[in-house]
């Protein structure tokens, strides 16, 4: 069993969001995401369910065609194959847990890489 804390794993990166994987099997992946103001995970649609819980800060979580304004305690669950993305508000840092099942493949993260390279939240 993995046991840690949000604070123990907290790592911010000025260049892009920071993802600290704390648990991964072929059935599930648990990541702690840390975002400087305005940073994001670009919109993509992997074949995995994701449950995102905001621990601190505020931002937007894309769920298909809906953008949910989120704050500490917000939980957004997005089904497999549905577009999703996470973006911190411009004024503050965001920390969240992201639990995916099953873990996305490397190929499914190509839109994420493209969005980070071009600086676009919605790269398509």
PDB file of N, CA and C in Angstrom, residues 39-98:
ATOM      1  N   UNK A  39      -1.262  27.182 -15.444  1.00  0.00           N
ATOM      2  CA  UNK A  39      -0.786  25.942 -16.044  1.00  0.00           C
ATOM      3  C   UNK A  39      -1.927  24.954 -16.244  1.00  0.00           C
ATOM      4  N   UNK A  40      -1.701  23.971 -17.118  1.00  0.00           N
ATOM      5  CA  UNK A  40      -2.801  23.073 -17.475  1.00  0.00           C
ATOM      6  C   UNK A  40      -2.315  21.722 -17.952  1.00  0.00           C
ATOM      7  N   UNK A  41      -3.246  20.756 -17.919  1.00  0.00           N
ATOM      8  CA  UNK A  41      -3.129  19.502 -18.650  1.00  0.00           C
ATOM      9  C   UNK A  41      -4.015  19.698 -19.871  1.00  0.00           C
ATOM     10  N   UNK A  42      -3.442  19.665 -21.077  1.00  0.00           N
ATOM     11  CA  UNK A  42      -4.248  19.902 -22.274  1.00  0.00           C
ATOM     12  C   UNK A  42      -5.385  18.895 -22.431  1.00  0.00           C
ATOM     13  N   UNK A  43      -6.405  19.324 -23.118  1.00  0.00           N
ATOM     14  CA  UNK A  43      -7.574  18.492 -23.378  1.00  0.00           C
ATOM     15  C   UNK A  43      -7.161  17.283 -24.219  1.00  0.00           C
ATOM     16  N   UNK A  44      -7.609  16.124 -23.779  1.00  0.00           N
ATOM     17  CA  UNK A  44      -7.364  14.861 -24.469  1.00  0.00           C
ATOM     18  C   UNK A  44      -8.479  13.896 -24.079  1.00  0.00           C
ATOM     19  N   UNK A  45      -8.578  12.766 -24.761  1.00  0.00           N
ATOM     20  CA  UNK A  45      -9.697  11.836 -24.521  1.00  0.00           C
ATOM     21  C   UNK A  45      -9.211  10.392 -24.488  1.00  0.00           C
ATOM     22  N   UNK A  46      -8.438  10.023 -23.465  1.00  0.00           N
ATOM     23  CA  UNK A  46      -7.965   8.644 -23.390  1.00  0.00           C
ATOM     24  C   UNK A  46      -9.093   7.671 -23.069  1.00  0.00           C
ATOM     25  N   UNK A  47      -8.824   6.405 -23.281  1.00  0.00           N
ATOM     26  CA  UNK A  47      -9.814   5.362 -23.017  1.00  0.00           C
ATOM     27  C   UNK A  47      -9.703   4.893 -21.564  1.00  0.00           C
ATOM     28  N   UNK A  48      -9.830   5.844 -20.637  1.00  0.00           N
ATOM     29  CA  UNK A  48      -9.794   5.529 -19.208  1.00  0.00           C
ATOM     30  C   UNK A  48     -10.699   6.502 -18.470  1.00  0.00           C
ATOM     31  N   UNK A  49     -11.307   6.014 -17.394  1.00  0.00           N
ATOM     32  CA  UNK A  49     -12.076   6.884 -16.500  1.00  0.00           C
ATOM     33  C   UNK A  49     -11.098   7.670 -15.648  1.00  0.00           C
ATOM     34  N   UNK A  50     -11.496   8.870 -15.242  1.00  0.00           N
ATOM     35  CA  UNK A  50     -10.662   9.644 -14.330  1.00  0.00           C
ATOM     36  C   UNK A  50     -11.549  10.308 -13.284  1.00  0.00           C
ATOM     37  N   UNK A  51     -11.058  10.302 -12.050  1.00  0.00           N
ATOM     38  CA  UNK A  51     -11.706  11.030 -10.954  1.00  0.00           C
ATOM     39  C   UNK A  51     -10.691  12.052 -10.464  1.00  0.00           C
ATOM     40  N   UNK A  52     -11.074  13.329 -10.501  1.00  0.00           N
ATOM     41  CA  UNK A  52     -10.182  14.420 -10.123  1.00  0.00           C
ATOM     42  C   UNK A  52     -10.765  15.099  -8.887  1.00  0.00           C
ATOM     43  N   UNK A  53      -9.953  15.194  -7.839  1.00  0.00           N
ATOM     44  CA  UNK A  53     -10.357  15.868  -6.604  1.00  0.00           C
ATOM     45  C   UNK A  53      -9.428  17.046  -6.372  1.00  0.00           C
ATOM     46  N   UNK A  54      -9.995  18.234  -6.248  1.00  0.00           N
ATOM     47  CA  UNK A  54      -9.198  19.436  -6.017  1.00  0.00           C
ATOM     48  C   UNK A  54      -8.896  19.543  -4.523  1.00  0.00           C
ATOM     49  N   UNK A  55      -7.613  19.658  -4.220  1.00  0.00           N
ATOM     50  CA  UNK A  55      -7.157  19.747  -2.833  1.00  0.00           C
ATOM     51  C   UNK A  55      -6.996  21.204  -2.417  1.00  0.00           C
ATOM     52  N   UNK A  56      -6.424  22.014  -3.307  1.00  0.00           N
ATOM     53  CA  UNK A  56      -6.247  23.440  -3.016  1.00  0.00           C
ATOM     54  C   UNK A  56      -6.251  24.216  -4.320  1.00  0.00           C
ATOM     55  N   UNK A  57      -6.560  25.501  -4.199  1.00  0.00           N
ATOM     56  CA  UNK A  57      -6.585  26.370  -5.364  1.00  0.00           C
ATOM     57  C   UNK A  57      -7.907  26.302  -6.102  1.00  0.00           C
ATOM     58  N   UNK A  58      -7.926  26.917  -7.274  1.00  0.00           N
ATOM     59  CA  UNK A  58      -9.137  26.930  -8.083  1.00  0.00           C
ATOM     60  C   UNK A  58      -8.744  26.850  -9.557  1.00  0.00           C
ATOM     61  N   UNK A  59      -9.715  26.449 -10.366  1.00  0.00           N
ATOM     62  CA  UNK A  59      -9.451  26.317 -11.785  1.00  0.00           C
ATOM     63  C   UNK A  59     -10.654  25.810 -12.525  1.00  0.00           C
ATOM     64  N   UNK A  60     -10.382  25.142 -13.645  1.00  0.00           N
ATOM     65  CA  UNK A  60     -11.425  24.612 -14.514  1.00  0.00           C
ATOM     66  C   UNK A  60     -11.056  23.176 -14.869  1.00  0.00           C
ATOM     67  N   UNK A  61     -12.053  22.294 -14.846  1.00  0.00           N
ATOM     68  CA  UNK A  61     -11.882  20.941 -15.341  1.00  0.00           C
ATOM     69  C   UNK A  61     -12.853  20.759 -16.498  1.00  0.00           C
ATOM     70  N   UNK A  62     -12.321  20.389 -17.651  1.00  0.00           N
ATOM     71  CA  UNK A  62     -13.127  20.115 -18.843  1.00  0.00           C
ATOM     72  C   UNK A  62     -13.661  18.697 -18.747  1.00  0.00           C
ATOM     73  N   UNK A  63     -14.959  18.552 -18.966  1.00  0.00           N
ATOM     74  CA  UNK A  63     -15.654  17.264 -18.973  1.00  0.00           C
ATOM     75  C   UNK A  63     -16.519  17.254 -20.220  1.00  0.00           C
ATOM     76  N   UNK A  64     -15.978  16.699 -21.307  1.00  0.00           N
ATOM     77  CA  UNK A  64     -16.701  16.746 -22.571  1.00  0.00           C
ATOM     78  C   UNK A  64     -16.802  18.181 -23.050  1.00  0.00           C
ATOM     79  N   UNK A  65     -18.019  18.673 -23.196  1.00  0.00           N
ATOM     80  CA  UNK A  65     -18.232  20.052 -23.649  1.00  0.00           C
ATOM     81  C   UNK A  65     -18.470  21.011 -22.491  1.00  0.00           C
ATOM     82  N   UNK A  66     -18.346  20.531 -21.257  1.00  0.00           N
ATOM     83  CA  UNK A  66     -18.616  21.350 -20.074  1.00  0.00           C
ATOM     84  C   UNK A  66     -17.329  21.687 -19.349  1.00  0.00           C
ATOM     85  N   UNK A  67     -17.165  22.961 -19.014  1.00  0.00           N
ATOM     86  CA  UNK A  67     -16.064  23.402 -18.164  1.00  0.00           C
ATOM     87  C   UNK A  67     -16.620  23.629 -16.770  1.00  0.00           C
ATOM     88  N   UNK A  68     -16.116  22.865 -15.796  1.00  0.00           N
ATOM     89  CA  UNK A  68     -16.550  22.992 -14.404  1.00  0.00           C
ATOM     90  C   UNK A  68     -15.579  23.891 -13.656  1.00  0.00           C
ATOM     91  N   UNK A  69     -16.070  24.970 -13.061  1.00  0.00           N
ATOM     92  CA  UNK A  69     -15.245  25.769 -12.155  1.00  0.00           C
ATOM     93  C   UNK A  69     -15.070  24.952 -10.887  1.00  0.00           C
ATOM     94  N   UNK A  70     -13.812  24.802 -10.439  1.00  0.00           N
ATOM     95  CA  UNK A  70     -13.533  23.954  -9.285  1.00  0.00           C
ATOM     96  C   UNK A  70     -12.760  24.717  -8.212  1.00  0.00           C
ATOM     97  N   UNK A  71     -12.901  24.210  -6.995  1.00  0.00           N
ATOM     98  CA  UNK A  71     -12.237  24.775  -5.813  1.00  0.00           C
ATOM     99  C   UNK A  71     -11.962  23.613  -4.862  1.00  0.00           C
ATOM    100  N   UNK A  72     -11.288  23.862  -3.735  1.00  0.00           N
ATOM    101  CA  UNK A  72     -10.998  22.764  -2.819  1.00  0.00           C
ATOM    102  C   UNK A  72     -12.266  21.983  -2.446  1.00  0.00           C
ATOM    103  N   UNK A  73     -12.159  20.665  -2.556  1.00  0.00           N
ATOM    104  CA  UNK A  73     -13.289  19.789  -2.266  1.00  0.00           C
ATOM    105  C   UNK A  73     -14.090  19.388  -3.487  1.00  0.00           C
ATOM    106  N   UNK A  74     -13.887  20.062  -4.626  1.00  0.00           N
ATOM    107  CA  UNK A  74     -14.600  19.688  -5.852  1.00  0.00           C
ATOM    108  C   UNK A  74     -14.096  18.348  -6.360  1.00  0.00           C
ATOM    109  N   UNK A  75     -15.034  17.529  -6.830  1.00  0.00           N
ATOM    110  CA  UNK A  75     -14.712  16.242  -7.433  1.00  0.00           C
ATOM    111  C   UNK A  75     -15.398  16.188  -8.790  1.00  0.00           C
ATOM    112  N   UNK A  76     -14.634  15.877  -9.829  1.00  0.00           N
ATOM    113  CA  UNK A  76     -15.186  15.735 -11.177  1.00  0.00           C
ATOM    114  C   UNK A  76     -14.750  14.366 -11.696  1.00  0.00           C
ATOM    115  N   UNK A  77     -15.712  13.587 -12.159  1.00  0.00           N
ATOM    116  CA  UNK A  77     -15.439  12.267 -12.718  1.00  0.00           C
ATOM    117  C   UNK A  77     -15.788  12.312 -14.202  1.00  0.00           C
ATOM    118  N   UNK A  78     -14.826  11.915 -15.038  1.00  0.00           N
ATOM    119  CA  UNK A  78     -15.008  11.954 -16.483  1.00  0.00           C
ATOM    120  C   UNK A  78     -14.851  10.524 -17.017  1.00  0.00           C
ATOM    121  N   UNK A  79     -15.862  10.039 -17.755  1.00  0.00           N
ATOM    122  CA  UNK A  79     -15.779   8.668 -18.273  1.00  0.00           C
ATOM    123  C   UNK A  79     -14.772   8.517 -19.411  1.00  0.00           C
ATOM    124  N   UNK A  80     -14.354   7.290 -19.611  1.00  0.00           N
ATOM    125  CA  UNK A  80     -13.410   6.951 -20.675  1.00  0.00           C
ATOM    126  C   UNK A  80     -13.906   7.460 -22.021  1.00  0.00           C
ATOM    127  N   UNK A  81     -12.955   7.926 -22.846  1.00  0.00           N
ATOM    128  CA  UNK A  81     -13.281   8.385 -24.190  1.00  0.00           C
ATOM    129  C   UNK A  81     -13.845   9.785 -24.263  1.00  0.00           C
ATOM    130  N   UNK A  82     -14.010  10.437 -23.131  1.00  0.00           N
ATOM    131  CA  UNK A  82     -14.553  11.795 -23.075  1.00  0.00           C
ATOM    132  C   UNK A  82     -13.407  12.789 -22.930  1.00  0.00           C
ATOM    133  N   UNK A  83     -13.485  13.888 -23.681  1.00  0.00           N
ATOM    134  CA  UNK A  83     -12.438  14.904 -23.566  1.00  0.00           C
ATOM    135  C   UNK A  83     -12.371  15.435 -22.152  1.00  0.00           C
ATOM    136  N   UNK A  84     -11.116  15.610 -21.661  1.00  0.00           N
ATOM    137  CA  UNK A  84     -10.903  16.173 -20.337  1.00  0.00           C
ATOM    138  C   UNK A  84      -9.611  16.966 -20.338  1.00  0.00           C
ATOM    139  N   UNK A  85      -9.551  17.911 -19.423  1.00  0.00           N
ATOM    140  CA  UNK A  85      -8.365  18.721 -19.223  1.00  0.00           C
ATOM    141  C   UNK A  85      -8.508  19.436 -17.897  1.00  0.00           C
ATOM    142  N   UNK A  86      -7.395  19.906 -17.355  1.00  0.00           N
ATOM    143  CA  UNK A  86      -7.385  20.610 -16.072  1.00  0.00           C
ATOM    144  C   UNK A  86      -6.579  21.889 -16.260  1.00  0.00           C
ATOM    145  N   UNK A  87      -7.102  23.008 -15.743  1.00  0.00           N
ATOM    146  CA  UNK A  87      -6.378  24.272 -15.851  1.00  0.00           C
ATOM    147  C   UNK A  87      -6.530  25.060 -14.553  1.00  0.00           C
ATOM    148  N   UNK A  88      -5.399  25.524 -14.025  1.00  0.00           N
ATOM    149  CA  UNK A  88      -5.406  26.365 -12.831  1.00  0.00           C
ATOM    150  C   UNK A  88      -5.819  27.782 -13.216  1.00  0.00           C
ATOM    151  N   UNK A  89      -6.559  28.428 -12.326  1.00  0.00           N
ATOM    152  CA  UNK A  89      -6.876  29.839 -12.543  1.00  0.00           C
ATOM    153  C   UNK A  89      -5.583  30.639 -12.597  1.00  0.00           C
ATOM    154  N   UNK A  90      -5.646  31.807 -13.215  1.00  0.00           N
ATOM    155  CA  UNK A  90      -4.461  32.646 -13.360  1.00  0.00           C
ATOM    156  C   UNK A  90      -3.930  33.171 -12.033  1.00  0.00           C
ATOM    157  N   UNK A  91      -4.775  33.280 -11.015  1.00  0.00           N
ATOM    158  CA  UNK A  91      -4.359  33.934  -9.777  1.00  0.00           C
ATOM    159  C   UNK A  91      -3.779  33.062  -8.690  1.00  0.00           C
ATOM    160  N   UNK A  92      -3.815  31.716  -8.822  1.00  0.00           N
ATOM    161  CA  UNK A  92      -3.305  30.891  -7.726  1.00  0.00           C
ATOM    162  C   UNK A  92      -2.929  29.496  -8.187  1.00  0.00           C
ATOM    163  N   UNK A  93      -2.123  28.861  -7.353  1.00  0.00           N
ATOM    164  CA  UNK A  93      -1.739  27.481  -7.604  1.00  0.00           C
ATOM    165  C   UNK A  93      -2.926  26.547  -7.409  1.00  0.00           C
ATOM    166  N   UNK A  94      -2.853  25.381  -8.054  1.00  0.00           N
ATOM    167  CA  UNK A  94      -3.877  24.345  -7.935  1.00  0.00           C
ATOM    168  C   UNK A  94      -3.171  23.035  -7.608  1.00  0.00           C
ATOM    169  N   UNK A  95      -3.733  22.270  -6.670  1.00  0.00           N
ATOM    170  CA  UNK A  95      -3.256  20.921  -6.373  1.00  0.00           C
ATOM    171  C   UNK A  95      -4.457  19.992  -6.434  1.00  0.00           C
ATOM    172  N   UNK A  96      -4.277  18.824  -7.066  1.00  0.00           N
ATOM    173  CA  UNK A  96      -5.381  17.884  -7.232  1.00  0.00           C
ATOM    174  C   UNK A  96      -4.876  16.453  -7.285  1.00  0.00           C
ATOM    175  N   UNK A  97      -5.745  15.518  -6.935  1.00  0.00           N
ATOM    176  CA  UNK A  97      -5.456  14.106  -7.167  1.00  0.00           C
ATOM    177  C   UNK A  97      -6.176  13.695  -8.444  1.00  0.00           C
ATOM    178  N   UNK A  98      -5.532  12.853  -9.230  1.00  0.00           N
ATOM    179  CA  UNK A  98      -6.125  12.318 -10.456  1.00  0.00           C
ATOM    180  C   UNK A  98      -5.982  10.800 -10.411  1.00  0.00           C
TER     181      UNK A  98
END
